[in-house]
XYZ file of C-alpha atoms in Angstrom:
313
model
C -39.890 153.018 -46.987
C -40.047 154.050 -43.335
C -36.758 156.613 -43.843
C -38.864 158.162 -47.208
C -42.096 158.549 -45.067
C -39.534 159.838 -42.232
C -38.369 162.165 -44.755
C -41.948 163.108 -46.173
C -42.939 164.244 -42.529
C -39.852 166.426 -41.717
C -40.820 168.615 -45.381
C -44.825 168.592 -43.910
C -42.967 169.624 -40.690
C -40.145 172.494 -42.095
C -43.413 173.423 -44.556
C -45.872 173.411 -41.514
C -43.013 175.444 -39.877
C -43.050 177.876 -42.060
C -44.985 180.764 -40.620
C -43.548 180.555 -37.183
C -40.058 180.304 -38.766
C -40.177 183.828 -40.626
C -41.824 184.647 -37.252
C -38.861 183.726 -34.872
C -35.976 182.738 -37.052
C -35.612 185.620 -39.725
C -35.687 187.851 -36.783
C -33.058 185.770 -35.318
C -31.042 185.279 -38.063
C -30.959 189.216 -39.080
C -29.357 189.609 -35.367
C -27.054 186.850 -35.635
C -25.743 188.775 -39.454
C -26.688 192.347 -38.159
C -24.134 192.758 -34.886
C -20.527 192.764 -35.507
C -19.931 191.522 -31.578
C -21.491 189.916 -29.046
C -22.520 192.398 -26.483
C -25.643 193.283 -24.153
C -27.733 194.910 -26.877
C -26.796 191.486 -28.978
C -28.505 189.390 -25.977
C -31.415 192.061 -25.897
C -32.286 191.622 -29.439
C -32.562 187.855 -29.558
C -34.759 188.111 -26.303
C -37.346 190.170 -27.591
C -37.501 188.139 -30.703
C -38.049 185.480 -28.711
C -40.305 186.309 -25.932
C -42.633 187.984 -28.993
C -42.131 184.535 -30.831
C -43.689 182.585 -27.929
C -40.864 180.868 -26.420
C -42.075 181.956 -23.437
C -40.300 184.104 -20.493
C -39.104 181.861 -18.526
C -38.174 179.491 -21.566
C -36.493 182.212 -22.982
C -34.361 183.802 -20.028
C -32.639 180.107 -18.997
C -31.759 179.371 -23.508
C -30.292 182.648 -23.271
C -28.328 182.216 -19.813
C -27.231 179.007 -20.939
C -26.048 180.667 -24.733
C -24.205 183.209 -22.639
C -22.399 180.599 -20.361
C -21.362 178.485 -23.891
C -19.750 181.389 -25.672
C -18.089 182.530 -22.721
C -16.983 178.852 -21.800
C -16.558 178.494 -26.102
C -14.542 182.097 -26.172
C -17.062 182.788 -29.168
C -16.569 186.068 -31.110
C -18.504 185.996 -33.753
C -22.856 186.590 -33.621
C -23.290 184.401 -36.285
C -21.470 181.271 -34.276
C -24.325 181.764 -31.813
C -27.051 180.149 -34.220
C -26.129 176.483 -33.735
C -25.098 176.775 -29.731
C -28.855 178.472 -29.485
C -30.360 175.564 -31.752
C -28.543 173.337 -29.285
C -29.757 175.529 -26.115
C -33.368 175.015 -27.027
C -33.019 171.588 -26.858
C -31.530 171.208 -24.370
C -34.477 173.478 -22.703
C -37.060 171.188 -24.561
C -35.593 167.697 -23.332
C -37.953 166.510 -20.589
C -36.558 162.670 -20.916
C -37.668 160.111 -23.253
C -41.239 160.619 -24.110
C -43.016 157.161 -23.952
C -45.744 156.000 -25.634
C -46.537 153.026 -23.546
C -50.228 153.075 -23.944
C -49.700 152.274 -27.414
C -48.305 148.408 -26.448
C -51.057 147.825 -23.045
C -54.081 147.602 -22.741
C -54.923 151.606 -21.709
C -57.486 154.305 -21.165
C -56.503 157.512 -22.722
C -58.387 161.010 -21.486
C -58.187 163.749 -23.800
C -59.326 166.965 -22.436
C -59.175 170.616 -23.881
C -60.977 173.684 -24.473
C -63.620 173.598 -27.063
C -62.358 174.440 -30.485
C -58.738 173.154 -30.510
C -59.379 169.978 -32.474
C -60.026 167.719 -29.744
C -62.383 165.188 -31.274
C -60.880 165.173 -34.511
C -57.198 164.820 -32.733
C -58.848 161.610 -31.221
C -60.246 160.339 -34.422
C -57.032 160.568 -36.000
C -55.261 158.766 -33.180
C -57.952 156.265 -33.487
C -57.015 155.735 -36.835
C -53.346 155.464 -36.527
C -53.709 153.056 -33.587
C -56.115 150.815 -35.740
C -53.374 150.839 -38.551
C -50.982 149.142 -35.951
C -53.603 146.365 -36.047
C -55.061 147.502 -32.269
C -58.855 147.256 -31.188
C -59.799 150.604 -30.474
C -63.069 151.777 -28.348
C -64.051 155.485 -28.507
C -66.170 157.331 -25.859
C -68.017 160.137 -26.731
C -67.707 162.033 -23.409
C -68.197 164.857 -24.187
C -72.345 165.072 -24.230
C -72.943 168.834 -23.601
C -71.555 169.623 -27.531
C -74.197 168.919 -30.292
C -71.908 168.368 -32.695
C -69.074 166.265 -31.059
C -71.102 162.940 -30.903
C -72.038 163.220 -34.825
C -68.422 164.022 -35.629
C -66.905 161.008 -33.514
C -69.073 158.815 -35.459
C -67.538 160.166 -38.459
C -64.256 159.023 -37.103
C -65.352 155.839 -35.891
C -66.814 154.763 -38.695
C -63.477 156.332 -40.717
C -61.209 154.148 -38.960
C -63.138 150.912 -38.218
C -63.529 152.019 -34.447
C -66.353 151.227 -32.022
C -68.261 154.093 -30.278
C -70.294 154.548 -27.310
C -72.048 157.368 -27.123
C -74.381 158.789 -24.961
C -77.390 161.322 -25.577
C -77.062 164.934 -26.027
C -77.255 166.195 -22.221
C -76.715 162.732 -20.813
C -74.200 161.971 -18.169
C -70.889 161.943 -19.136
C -69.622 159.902 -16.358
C -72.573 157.181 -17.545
C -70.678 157.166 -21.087
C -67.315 156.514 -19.508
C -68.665 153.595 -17.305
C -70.417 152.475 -20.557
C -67.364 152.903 -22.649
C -65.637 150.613 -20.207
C -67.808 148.092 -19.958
C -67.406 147.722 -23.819
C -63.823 147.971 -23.742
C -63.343 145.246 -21.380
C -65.948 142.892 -22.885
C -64.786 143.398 -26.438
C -60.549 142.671 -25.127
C -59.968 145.979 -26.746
C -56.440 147.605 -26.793
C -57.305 151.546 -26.238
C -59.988 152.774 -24.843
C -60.073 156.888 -26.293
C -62.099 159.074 -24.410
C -63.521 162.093 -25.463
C -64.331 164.787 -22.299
C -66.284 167.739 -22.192
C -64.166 171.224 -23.152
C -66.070 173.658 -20.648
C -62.853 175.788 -18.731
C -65.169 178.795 -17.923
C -66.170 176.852 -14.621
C -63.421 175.042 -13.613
C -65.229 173.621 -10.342
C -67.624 171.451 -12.428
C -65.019 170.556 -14.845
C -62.885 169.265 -12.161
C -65.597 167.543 -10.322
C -66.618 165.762 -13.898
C -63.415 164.509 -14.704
C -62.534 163.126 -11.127
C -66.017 161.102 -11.316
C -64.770 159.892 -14.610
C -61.388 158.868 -13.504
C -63.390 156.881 -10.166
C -65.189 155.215 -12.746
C -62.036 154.376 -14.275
C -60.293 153.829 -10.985
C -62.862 151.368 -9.883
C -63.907 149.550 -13.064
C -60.765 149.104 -14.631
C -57.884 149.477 -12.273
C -55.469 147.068 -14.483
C -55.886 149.981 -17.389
C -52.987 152.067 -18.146
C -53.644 155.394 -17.891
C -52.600 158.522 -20.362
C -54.170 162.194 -19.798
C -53.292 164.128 -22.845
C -54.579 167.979 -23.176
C -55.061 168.962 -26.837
C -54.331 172.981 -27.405
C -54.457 174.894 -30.086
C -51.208 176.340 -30.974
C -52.134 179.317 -33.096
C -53.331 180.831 -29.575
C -50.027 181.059 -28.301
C -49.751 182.141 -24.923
C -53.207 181.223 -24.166
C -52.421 178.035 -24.840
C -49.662 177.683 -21.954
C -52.448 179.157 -19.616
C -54.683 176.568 -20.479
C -52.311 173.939 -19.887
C -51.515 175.119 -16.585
C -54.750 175.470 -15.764
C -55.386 171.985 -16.672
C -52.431 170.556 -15.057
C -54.031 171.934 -11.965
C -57.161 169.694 -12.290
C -55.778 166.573 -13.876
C -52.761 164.518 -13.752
C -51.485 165.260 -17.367
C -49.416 163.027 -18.668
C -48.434 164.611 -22.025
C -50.131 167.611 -24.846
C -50.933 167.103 -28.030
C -50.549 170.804 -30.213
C -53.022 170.816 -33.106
C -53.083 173.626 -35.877
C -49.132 174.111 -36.097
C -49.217 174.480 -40.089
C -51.488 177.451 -39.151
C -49.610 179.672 -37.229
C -46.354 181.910 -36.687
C -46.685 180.859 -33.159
C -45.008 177.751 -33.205
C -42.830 178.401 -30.446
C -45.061 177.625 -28.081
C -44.410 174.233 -28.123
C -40.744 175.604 -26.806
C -42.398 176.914 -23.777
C -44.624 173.846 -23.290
C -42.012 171.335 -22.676
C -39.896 173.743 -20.757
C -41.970 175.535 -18.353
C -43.787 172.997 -17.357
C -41.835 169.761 -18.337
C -44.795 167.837 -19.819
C -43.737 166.339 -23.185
C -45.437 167.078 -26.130
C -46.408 164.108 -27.635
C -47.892 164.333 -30.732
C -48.359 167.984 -33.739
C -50.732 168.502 -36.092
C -49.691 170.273 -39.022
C -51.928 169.270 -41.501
C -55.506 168.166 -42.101
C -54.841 164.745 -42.893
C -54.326 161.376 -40.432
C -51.231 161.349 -41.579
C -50.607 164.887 -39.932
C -50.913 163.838 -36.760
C -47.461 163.207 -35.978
C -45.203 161.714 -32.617
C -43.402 164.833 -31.419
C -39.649 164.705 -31.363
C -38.060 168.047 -30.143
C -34.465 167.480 -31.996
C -36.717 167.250 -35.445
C -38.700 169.607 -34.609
C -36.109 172.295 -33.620
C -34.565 171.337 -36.920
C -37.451 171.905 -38.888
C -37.648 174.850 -36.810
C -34.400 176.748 -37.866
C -34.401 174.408 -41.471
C -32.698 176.581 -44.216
C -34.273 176.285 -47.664
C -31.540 174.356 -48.996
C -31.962 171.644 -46.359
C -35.330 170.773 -47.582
């Protein structure tokens, strides 16, 4: 049962894939059958393919330094031989250790911050729901107080998945809701604590200030809590979305990002440039609307799914 459902989510995954595959790979491929040798315009090819795919620059330069070094070291002739020793350069770009899920089995506050609009409160909700179908008892915060909607849309999810929620009023304090939310969390023995933050960037001062107060509160109120930051980004904004989480890296100790919207887009391989530049693990996709969609990240499957030929689904 768990190796069919295993199998269900790599075809969502190669499926969810597919945009940023004809994006990336097809260009790569018709390189890899287009060059009769391996030469500098060879390496130039693959680069810009790559770089326009999203792998990122700096992503891209050290795959394609460490390609070079394996068919020298490999005495490869042929382009086409490159495919799997690039397949196994990006992973070996993408491995940032074993990415834990330890809040999962502790008792733990989870932060999720991001921009407005990249499926932050719905990411939660659908975490919510896949930690209550592991049996755990699951308290949601509805932090983020400045958006109309997010409060009414949590309480969808809550209600969806058999969660509680604090909320506070439109406006209110968001720091109040956290202290709140904790207060609950202990009382009631629960597992996970979710937060939901506010997703203002535009003045980073004040978000910075509001999630330190919140993390005090935490600090102070619940210091035996294990603690996971996790930035939500959108990925069919690409390069944006590597600003973003650089920018929030620089206000908040992130511990992993979750990328939402991947069945959307052909730029997929930003989740290449993620885990390589800046060696925080992706740890969960969307690529779909459903709970179910909300999937642990594993780079090697994901790769896979990546450069997946139609026969292998």
């Amino acid at each position: 049962m768990a190796e069919e459902k295993k199998g269900g989510f790599f075809s969502r995954l190669v499926s969810g894939l597919t945009k940023t595959r004809d994006n990336i790979v097809s260009g790569m491929d018709s390189i890899f059958h287009g060059f009769t040798h391996i030469d500098d315009d060879f390496y130039e090819e693959l680069e810009e393919v790559m770089i326009m795919g999203d792998l990122g620059v700096q992503a891209t330069y050290d795959i394609l330094d460490d390609l070079k070094e394996k068919v020298k070291e490999r005495h490869i002739k042929e382009p086409a031989d490159c495919r799997e020793i690039l397949i196994e350069s990006i992973k070996e770009q993408m491995d940032v250790g074993e990415t834990a899920y330890e809040f999962e089995d502790k008792t733990s506050v989870v932060m999720m911050i991001g921009v407005n609009g990249v499926g932050k409160t719905t990411t939660i909700g659908k975490l919510a729901g896949k930690l209550r179908a592991q049996n755990k008892k699951v308290v949601l915060a509805a932090a983020d107080t400045f958006r109309a909607a997010a409060g009414e849309q949590l309480k969808e999810w809550a209600n969806r998945s058999q969660a509680e929620l604090i909320g506070g009023q439109e406006g209110s304090d968001p720091a109040s809701v956290v202290f709140d939310a904790v207060a609950a969390a202990k009382a009631r023995h629960a597992d996970v604590l979710l937060c939901d933050t506010a997703g203002r960037l535009h003045n980073k001062k004040n978000l910075m200030e509001e999630l330190r107060k919140m993390n005090r509160i935490i600090d102070r109120e619940f210091p035996e809590a294990y603690r996971e930051t996790l930035v939500v980004l959108d990925a069919t904004t690409g390069q944006n979305a590597l600003q973003q989480a650089k920018d929030f890296n620089d206000v908040a100790d992130i511990t992993g990002i979750v990328l939402t919207k991947m069945d959307g887009t052909a730029k997929g391989g930003i989740a290449v440039a993620i885990q390589a530049e800046l060696g925080i693990p992706v740890k969960y996709i969307g690529v779909g609307e459903t709970i179910d969609d909300l999937q642990k990240f594993d780079a090697d499957a994901f790769v896979n799914a990546l450069f997946a030929k139609e026969d292998e689904n």
